[in-house]
Amino acid sequence: MHEFSVMSYLLETVEEEARLAGANKVLAINLVIGERAGIVDDSLRFYFDMFTPGTLVEGAQLHVRRTSMRFHCGQCQCDYGQVGDDFCCPLCHTVGQLTADGSELLIESLEIDV
Amino acid sequence: MSTPSVNLRTVKIVKNILASNDQAAEQNRQRFLEAGILAVNVIASPGAGKTSLIIKTLQTLRDQARIGVIEGDIAGSIDTEKVLTAGACDAVQINTGGGCHLEANMVQQALNDLDLDQLDIVFIENVGNLVCPTHWALGEQIKLCLASTAEGHDKPIKYPEIFALSDVIVLNKIDLIELVDFERAAFYASVRALNRHAPIFEVSCRNSAGLAAWANWLLSQQRSASMLQEAEDRPLNNFDKIRD
């Protein structure tokens, strides 16, 4: 349920950036959200619809690009996603090391009407 | 009938959604550092023993560190009363009114009610939740993830991010380990996949096992933080001037 707060912070930034760019309207918001951020898309959209009526952002498309959590196996020198109920490499079954992938929580760009 | 024309433009931003929280957290961090305080953000699920760990720690360090507490709860001030009764030097309650985590601006307000010059360590007890508080920096130098054996050894698999981002992990209720079929090796393997460096302390807030080692580590962190600040406060000596 932290999507409520995430959406308020997100809209604050979006409205500020849109105004700075001289937007009449925001048409689309492009986000990158990693699996590790623990954000539920439906919940994010729910708060988006709740917060945006009457604003510059009303009716905008919310595009979310998802990235996944990945691990690196030092033995096999490969990267892999979680496959079972542990963090082991699918090839050699030793425990790998978390990489930075999947931790994004970013506003990438806006599409605006100027 | 003409349709209104749209003058489309793409604005590249690439900005962290929580950037303004991070800014407020940085201001909090500065206030802690200037006061020589080590701030610890305590994150755990409900019932893992956050308040118990804080109470046991302040009792263990009673003669060595002055400890303050910022209590974050959805409602009520039960824990603030508990820590004050147990000997906390100061405590402030934040009620989030339904909010599932603390944010930096809430802590900023709470700091105005704490006498920072009289404290060495401040525990910020977050709302009981292993997901939502994870990405909200509060200005702490140490993010503490508290798990307990009764919750099961698979907590790191189910809630990886908090274990990945923590500076220290405390495993509470170690006295129950045999009773709850907690597999220590599985817990350690998954924690180490997520976080290679964070020290792990096994404790029991019930029978005090392991608390001295945890408290000593915390105290050593406080001393290094405060020494760093003293070094920064000290005027440059001649050697520094020449070197610069």
Coordinates of C-alpha atoms in Angstrom, one line a residue:
Chain A
M1 CA 0.0 0.0 0.0
H2 CA 3.0 2.4 -0.2
E3 CA 1.8 3.0 -3.8
F4 CA -0.3 5.7 -2.3
S5 CA 2.8 7.6 -1.2
V6 CA 4.8 6.6 -4.3
M7 CA 2.0 8.1 -6.5
S8 CA 1.9 11.4 -4.6
Y9 CA 5.7 11.9 -4.9
L10 CA 5.5 10.8 -8.5
L11 CA 2.8 13.3 -9.4
E12 CA 4.5 16.1 -7.6
T13 CA 7.6 15.6 -9.8
V14 CA 5.6 15.0 -13.0
E15 CA 3.6 18.2 -12.6
E16 CA 6.7 20.3 -11.7
E17 CA 8.6 19.0 -14.7
A18 CA 5.6 19.4 -17.0
R19 CA 5.1 23.0 -16.0
L20 CA 8.8 23.7 -16.4
A21 CA 8.6 22.3 -20.0
G22 CA 5.5 24.5 -20.7
A23 CA 3.0 21.6 -21.0
N24 CA -0.7 22.2 -21.6
K25 CA -1.3 18.6 -20.8
V26 CA 0.6 15.5 -19.9
L27 CA -0.2 12.7 -22.4
A28 CA 2.0 9.9 -21.1
I29 CA 4.3 9.1 -18.2
N30 CA 7.0 6.6 -18.8
L31 CA 8.3 4.8 -15.6
V32 CA 10.8 2.1 -14.9
I33 CA 10.0 0.1 -11.9
G34 CA 12.1 -2.9 -10.7
E35 CA 10.7 -6.0 -9.1
R36 CA 12.7 -5.2 -6.0
A37 CA 10.8 -2.0 -5.4
G38 CA 7.7 -4.0 -4.4
I39 CA 5.2 -1.9 -6.4
V40 CA 1.9 -3.4 -7.5
D41 CA 0.9 -2.0 -10.9
D42 CA -2.9 -2.2 -10.3
S43 CA -2.5 -0.3 -7.0
L44 CA -0.4 2.4 -8.7
R45 CA -3.1 2.8 -11.3
F46 CA -5.8 3.0 -8.7
Y47 CA -4.1 5.9 -6.9
F48 CA -3.3 7.5 -10.3
D49 CA -7.0 7.6 -11.2
M50 CA -7.8 8.9 -7.7
F51 CA -5.3 11.7 -7.7
T52 CA -5.3 13.1 -11.2
P53 CA -8.8 14.4 -12.0
G54 CA -8.7 18.1 -12.7
T55 CA -4.9 18.2 -13.0
L56 CA -2.5 18.6 -15.9
V57 CA -2.0 14.9 -15.8
E58 CA -5.7 13.8 -16.0
G59 CA -6.2 11.1 -18.7
A60 CA -2.5 10.5 -19.3
Q61 CA -1.2 7.1 -20.2
L62 CA 0.9 5.4 -17.5
H63 CA 3.5 3.2 -19.1
V64 CA 5.5 1.0 -16.7
R65 CA 8.6 -0.8 -17.9
R66 CA 9.3 -3.6 -15.5
T67 CA 12.8 -5.0 -14.7
S68 CA 13.6 -8.2 -12.8
M69 CA 15.7 -9.1 -9.9
R70 CA 18.8 -11.0 -11.1
F71 CA 21.7 -13.0 -9.5
H72 CA 25.2 -13.7 -10.7
C73 CA 26.8 -17.1 -10.4
G74 CA 30.6 -16.8 -9.8
Q75 CA 31.2 -20.4 -10.7
C76 CA 29.3 -20.5 -14.0
Q77 CA 29.8 -16.8 -14.7
C78 CA 26.2 -16.4 -15.7
D79 CA 23.3 -14.1 -14.6
Y80 CA 20.0 -15.6 -13.7
G81 CA 16.6 -14.7 -12.3
Q82 CA 15.0 -16.5 -9.4
V83 CA 13.6 -19.8 -10.6
G84 CA 12.6 -21.8 -7.6
D85 CA 12.1 -21.2 -3.9
D86 CA 15.8 -20.3 -3.3
F87 CA 18.4 -18.0 -4.9
C88 CA 20.5 -20.9 -6.4
C89 CA 22.0 -20.9 -9.9
P90 CA 19.9 -23.1 -12.2
L91 CA 23.1 -24.7 -13.6
C92 CA 25.3 -25.5 -10.7
H93 CA 22.9 -25.0 -7.8
T94 CA 25.2 -22.9 -5.7
V95 CA 24.0 -19.7 -4.2
G96 CA 24.7 -16.7 -6.4
Q97 CA 25.0 -13.0 -5.7
L98 CA 22.3 -10.3 -6.2
T99 CA 23.0 -7.8 -8.9
A100 CA 21.7 -4.2 -9.1
D101 CA 19.0 -5.2 -11.6
G102 CA 15.4 -4.7 -10.7
S103 CA 15.9 -2.0 -8.1
E104 CA 14.8 0.9 -10.4
L105 CA 12.1 3.4 -9.2
L106 CA 12.4 6.0 -12.0
I107 CA 10.5 8.5 -14.0
E108 CA 12.2 8.1 -17.3
S109 CA 10.3 10.6 -19.5
L110 CA 7.1 12.4 -20.1
E111 CA 5.1 13.0 -23.3
I112 CA 3.5 16.3 -23.2
D113 CA 1.4 18.7 -25.4
V114 CA 3.0 22.1 -25.5
Chain B
M1 CA -14.9 19.6 -38.2
S2 CA -11.3 20.1 -37.2
T3 CA -9.7 18.3 -34.3
P4 CA -7.4 20.3 -32.0
S5 CA -3.8 19.8 -33.0
V6 CA -1.4 18.3 -30.5
N7 CA 2.1 19.5 -30.3
L8 CA 3.8 16.5 -28.9
R9 CA 7.1 16.7 -27.1
T10 CA 9.0 14.1 -25.1
V11 CA 10.8 15.4 -22.0
K12 CA 13.5 13.1 -20.7
I13 CA 13.7 13.2 -16.9
V14 CA 15.3 10.0 -15.5
K15 CA 14.7 10.9 -11.9
N16 CA 14.2 8.7 -8.8
I17 CA 10.5 8.9 -7.9
L18 CA 11.4 9.3 -4.2
A19 CA 14.0 12.0 -4.8
S20 CA 12.3 14.6 -2.6
N21 CA 12.1 12.1 0.2
D22 CA 15.8 11.5 -0.2
Q23 CA 16.5 15.2 0.0
A24 CA 14.6 15.5 3.3
A25 CA 16.5 12.4 4.5
E26 CA 19.8 14.0 3.7
Q27 CA 18.8 17.0 5.9
N28 CA 18.0 14.6 8.7
R29 CA 21.3 12.8 8.2
Q30 CA 23.2 16.1 8.6
R31 CA 21.3 16.9 11.8
F32 CA 22.2 13.5 13.3
L33 CA 25.9 13.8 12.2
E34 CA 26.3 17.3 13.6
A35 CA 24.9 16.1 16.9
G36 CA 27.3 13.1 16.8
I37 CA 24.3 10.8 16.8
L38 CA 24.1 7.4 15.3
A39 CA 20.6 6.9 13.8
V40 CA 19.2 3.4 13.3
N41 CA 16.1 2.7 11.2
V42 CA 14.6 -0.4 12.7
I43 CA 12.5 -2.4 10.1
A44 CA 10.7 -5.7 10.8
S45 CA 7.4 -7.4 10.5
P46 CA 4.9 -6.9 13.3
G47 CA 5.8 -9.0 16.3
A48 CA 9.4 -9.7 15.4
G49 CA 10.5 -7.8 18.6
K50 CA 11.5 -4.2 17.5
T51 CA 10.4 -2.6 20.7
S52 CA 11.9 -5.5 22.8
L53 CA 15.2 -5.1 21.0
I54 CA 15.3 -1.4 21.5
I55 CA 14.5 -1.8 25.2
K56 CA 17.1 -4.5 25.7
T57 CA 19.7 -2.5 23.9
L58 CA 19.2 0.6 25.9
Q59 CA 19.3 -1.4 29.1
T60 CA 22.5 -3.1 28.0
L61 CA 24.1 0.2 27.1
R62 CA 22.6 2.2 30.0
D63 CA 26.0 3.4 31.3
Q64 CA 27.6 3.8 27.9
A65 CA 25.3 5.6 25.6
R66 CA 22.3 8.0 25.8
I67 CA 19.6 6.5 23.7
G68 CA 16.5 8.3 22.2
V69 CA 13.7 6.7 20.3
I70 CA 11.4 7.8 17.6
E71 CA 8.4 5.5 17.6
G72 CA 6.4 5.0 14.4
D73 CA 3.0 3.4 14.7
I74 CA -0.2 3.6 12.8
A75 CA -1.9 4.6 16.0
G76 CA -1.3 4.9 19.8
S77 CA 1.7 5.6 22.0
I78 CA 2.1 2.3 23.8
D79 CA 5.6 1.8 22.6
T80 CA 6.7 5.3 23.5
E81 CA 5.5 4.8 27.1
K82 CA 7.3 1.4 27.2
V83 CA 10.7 2.7 26.1
L84 CA 10.5 5.7 28.4
T85 CA 9.6 3.4 31.3
A86 CA 12.5 1.1 30.3
G87 CA 15.0 4.0 30.5
A88 CA 15.1 5.8 27.1
C89 CA 16.6 9.3 27.6
D90 CA 13.9 10.7 25.3
A91 CA 11.2 9.5 23.0
V92 CA 8.8 10.9 20.4
Q93 CA 5.7 9.2 18.9
I94 CA 4.8 9.5 15.2
N95 CA 1.3 8.2 14.3
T96 CA 1.0 7.6 10.6
G97 CA -2.8 7.4 10.7
G98 CA -2.9 4.4 8.5
G99 CA 0.3 5.0 6.6
C100 CA 2.4 1.8 6.2
H101 CA 5.9 3.3 6.6
L102 CA 7.7 6.4 8.0
E103 CA 8.9 9.1 5.6
A104 CA 11.8 11.5 6.0
N105 CA 9.5 14.6 6.5
M106 CA 7.8 12.8 9.4
V107 CA 11.1 12.2 11.1
Q108 CA 12.1 15.8 10.4
Q109 CA 9.2 17.0 12.5
A110 CA 9.9 14.5 15.2
L111 CA 13.6 15.7 15.5
N112 CA 12.3 19.1 16.6
D113 CA 10.9 17.4 19.7
L114 CA 14.1 15.5 20.6
D115 CA 17.0 17.1 22.6
L116 CA 19.6 15.9 20.1
D117 CA 22.6 17.3 22.1
Q118 CA 21.7 15.0 24.9
L119 CA 21.7 11.8 22.8
D120 CA 24.3 9.4 21.3
I121 CA 22.0 6.9 19.5
V122 CA 18.5 7.4 18.1
F123 CA 16.4 4.3 17.2
I124 CA 13.7 5.1 14.6
E125 CA 11.2 2.3 15.1
N126 CA 9.4 2.0 11.7
V127 CA 5.9 0.7 11.2
G128 CA 5.8 -3.1 11.4
N129 CA 6.1 -4.0 7.7
L130 CA 8.9 -5.7 5.7
V131 CA 8.0 -4.1 2.3
C132 CA 6.9 -0.5 2.4
P133 CA 9.5 1.1 4.7
T134 CA 12.4 -0.4 2.7
H135 CA 12.9 2.3 0.1
W136 CA 12.1 5.3 2.2
A137 CA 15.4 6.8 3.6
L138 CA 14.9 8.6 6.8
G139 CA 18.4 10.0 7.3
E140 CA 19.7 7.0 9.2
Q141 CA 23.3 5.8 9.0
I142 CA 22.2 2.2 9.8
K143 CA 19.3 0.4 8.3
L144 CA 18.5 -2.5 10.6
C145 CA 16.5 -5.5 9.5
L146 CA 15.2 -7.5 12.4
A147 CA 13.9 -11.0 11.7
S148 CA 12.8 -13.6 14.2
T149 CA 13.1 -17.4 14.1
A150 CA 9.3 -17.8 14.7
E151 CA 8.6 -16.1 11.4
G152 CA 10.5 -18.9 9.5
H153 CA 13.9 -19.1 7.7
D154 CA 12.3 -18.2 4.4
K155 CA 11.8 -14.5 5.2
P156 CA 14.7 -13.4 3.0
I157 CA 13.2 -15.3 0.0
K158 CA 9.8 -13.7 0.5
Y159 CA 11.1 -10.2 1.3
P160 CA 14.4 -9.9 -0.5
E161 CA 14.8 -6.2 -0.7
I162 CA 15.0 -5.3 3.0
F163 CA 17.7 -8.0 3.5
A164 CA 19.5 -6.7 0.4
L165 CA 19.6 -3.1 1.6
S166 CA 20.2 -3.5 5.3
D167 CA 23.5 -2.6 7.0
V168 CA 23.0 -5.1 9.8
I169 CA 20.6 -8.0 10.4
V170 CA 19.5 -9.1 13.8
L171 CA 17.8 -12.5 14.2
N172 CA 15.7 -12.5 17.4
K173 CA 14.0 -15.3 19.4
I174 CA 17.0 -17.5 18.9
D175 CA 15.9 -19.3 22.1
L176 CA 13.0 -20.7 20.1
I177 CA 15.1 -22.0 17.2
E178 CA 14.6 -25.7 18.0
L179 CA 10.8 -25.3 18.6
V180 CA 10.0 -23.6 15.3
D181 CA 12.0 -25.7 12.9
F182 CA 14.1 -22.8 11.8
E183 CA 16.8 -23.9 9.3
R184 CA 19.7 -21.7 10.1
A185 CA 21.8 -22.7 7.0
A186 CA 19.0 -21.9 4.6
F187 CA 18.5 -18.5 6.3
Y188 CA 22.2 -17.6 6.1
A189 CA 22.5 -18.8 2.5
S190 CA 19.6 -16.7 1.2
V191 CA 20.7 -13.6 3.3
R192 CA 24.3 -13.9 1.9
A193 CA 23.0 -14.2 -1.7
L194 CA 21.3 -10.8 -1.1
N195 CA 23.8 -9.1 1.1
R196 CA 27.4 -10.3 1.4
H197 CA 28.6 -7.8 4.0
A198 CA 25.9 -7.0 6.6
P199 CA 26.9 -8.5 10.0
I200 CA 24.2 -10.9 11.4
F201 CA 23.6 -11.0 15.2
E202 CA 21.6 -13.8 16.8
V203 CA 19.8 -12.7 19.9
S204 CA 17.1 -13.5 22.3
C205 CA 15.3 -10.5 23.9
R206 CA 13.7 -13.0 26.3
N207 CA 16.8 -14.5 27.8
S208 CA 19.3 -11.8 26.7
A209 CA 21.5 -14.3 24.7
G210 CA 23.7 -12.5 22.2
L211 CA 22.6 -9.0 23.2
A212 CA 26.0 -7.9 24.5
A213 CA 27.7 -8.7 21.2
W214 CA 25.0 -6.8 19.3
A215 CA 25.1 -3.8 21.7
N216 CA 28.9 -3.6 21.6
W217 CA 28.9 -3.6 17.8
L218 CA 26.3 -0.8 17.8
L219 CA 28.4 1.2 20.3
S220 CA 31.5 0.8 18.1
Q221 CA 29.5 2.2 15.2
Q222 CA 28.4 5.1 17.3
R223 CA 31.9 5.9 18.4
S224 CA 33.3 5.8 14.8
A225 CA 30.4 8.1 13.6
S226 CA 31.1 10.5 16.4
M227 CA 34.9 10.5 15.9
L228 CA 34.4 11.2 12.2
Q229 CA 32.3 14.2 13.1
E230 CA 34.8 15.4 15.6
A231 CA 37.5 15.2 13.0
E232 CA 35.4 17.3 10.6
D233 CA 34.7 19.9 13.3
R234 CA 38.4 20.3 14.2
P235 CA 40.1 23.2 12.6
L236 CA 42.7 22.4 10.0
N237 CA 46.2 22.0 11.4
N238 CA 49.3 23.3 9.6
F239 CA 50.0 20.0 8.0
D240 CA 46.6 19.9 6.4
K241 CA 47.0 23.5 5.2
I242 CA 50.3 22.6 3.6
R243 CA 49.0 19.5 2.1
D244 CA 46.0 21.2 0.6

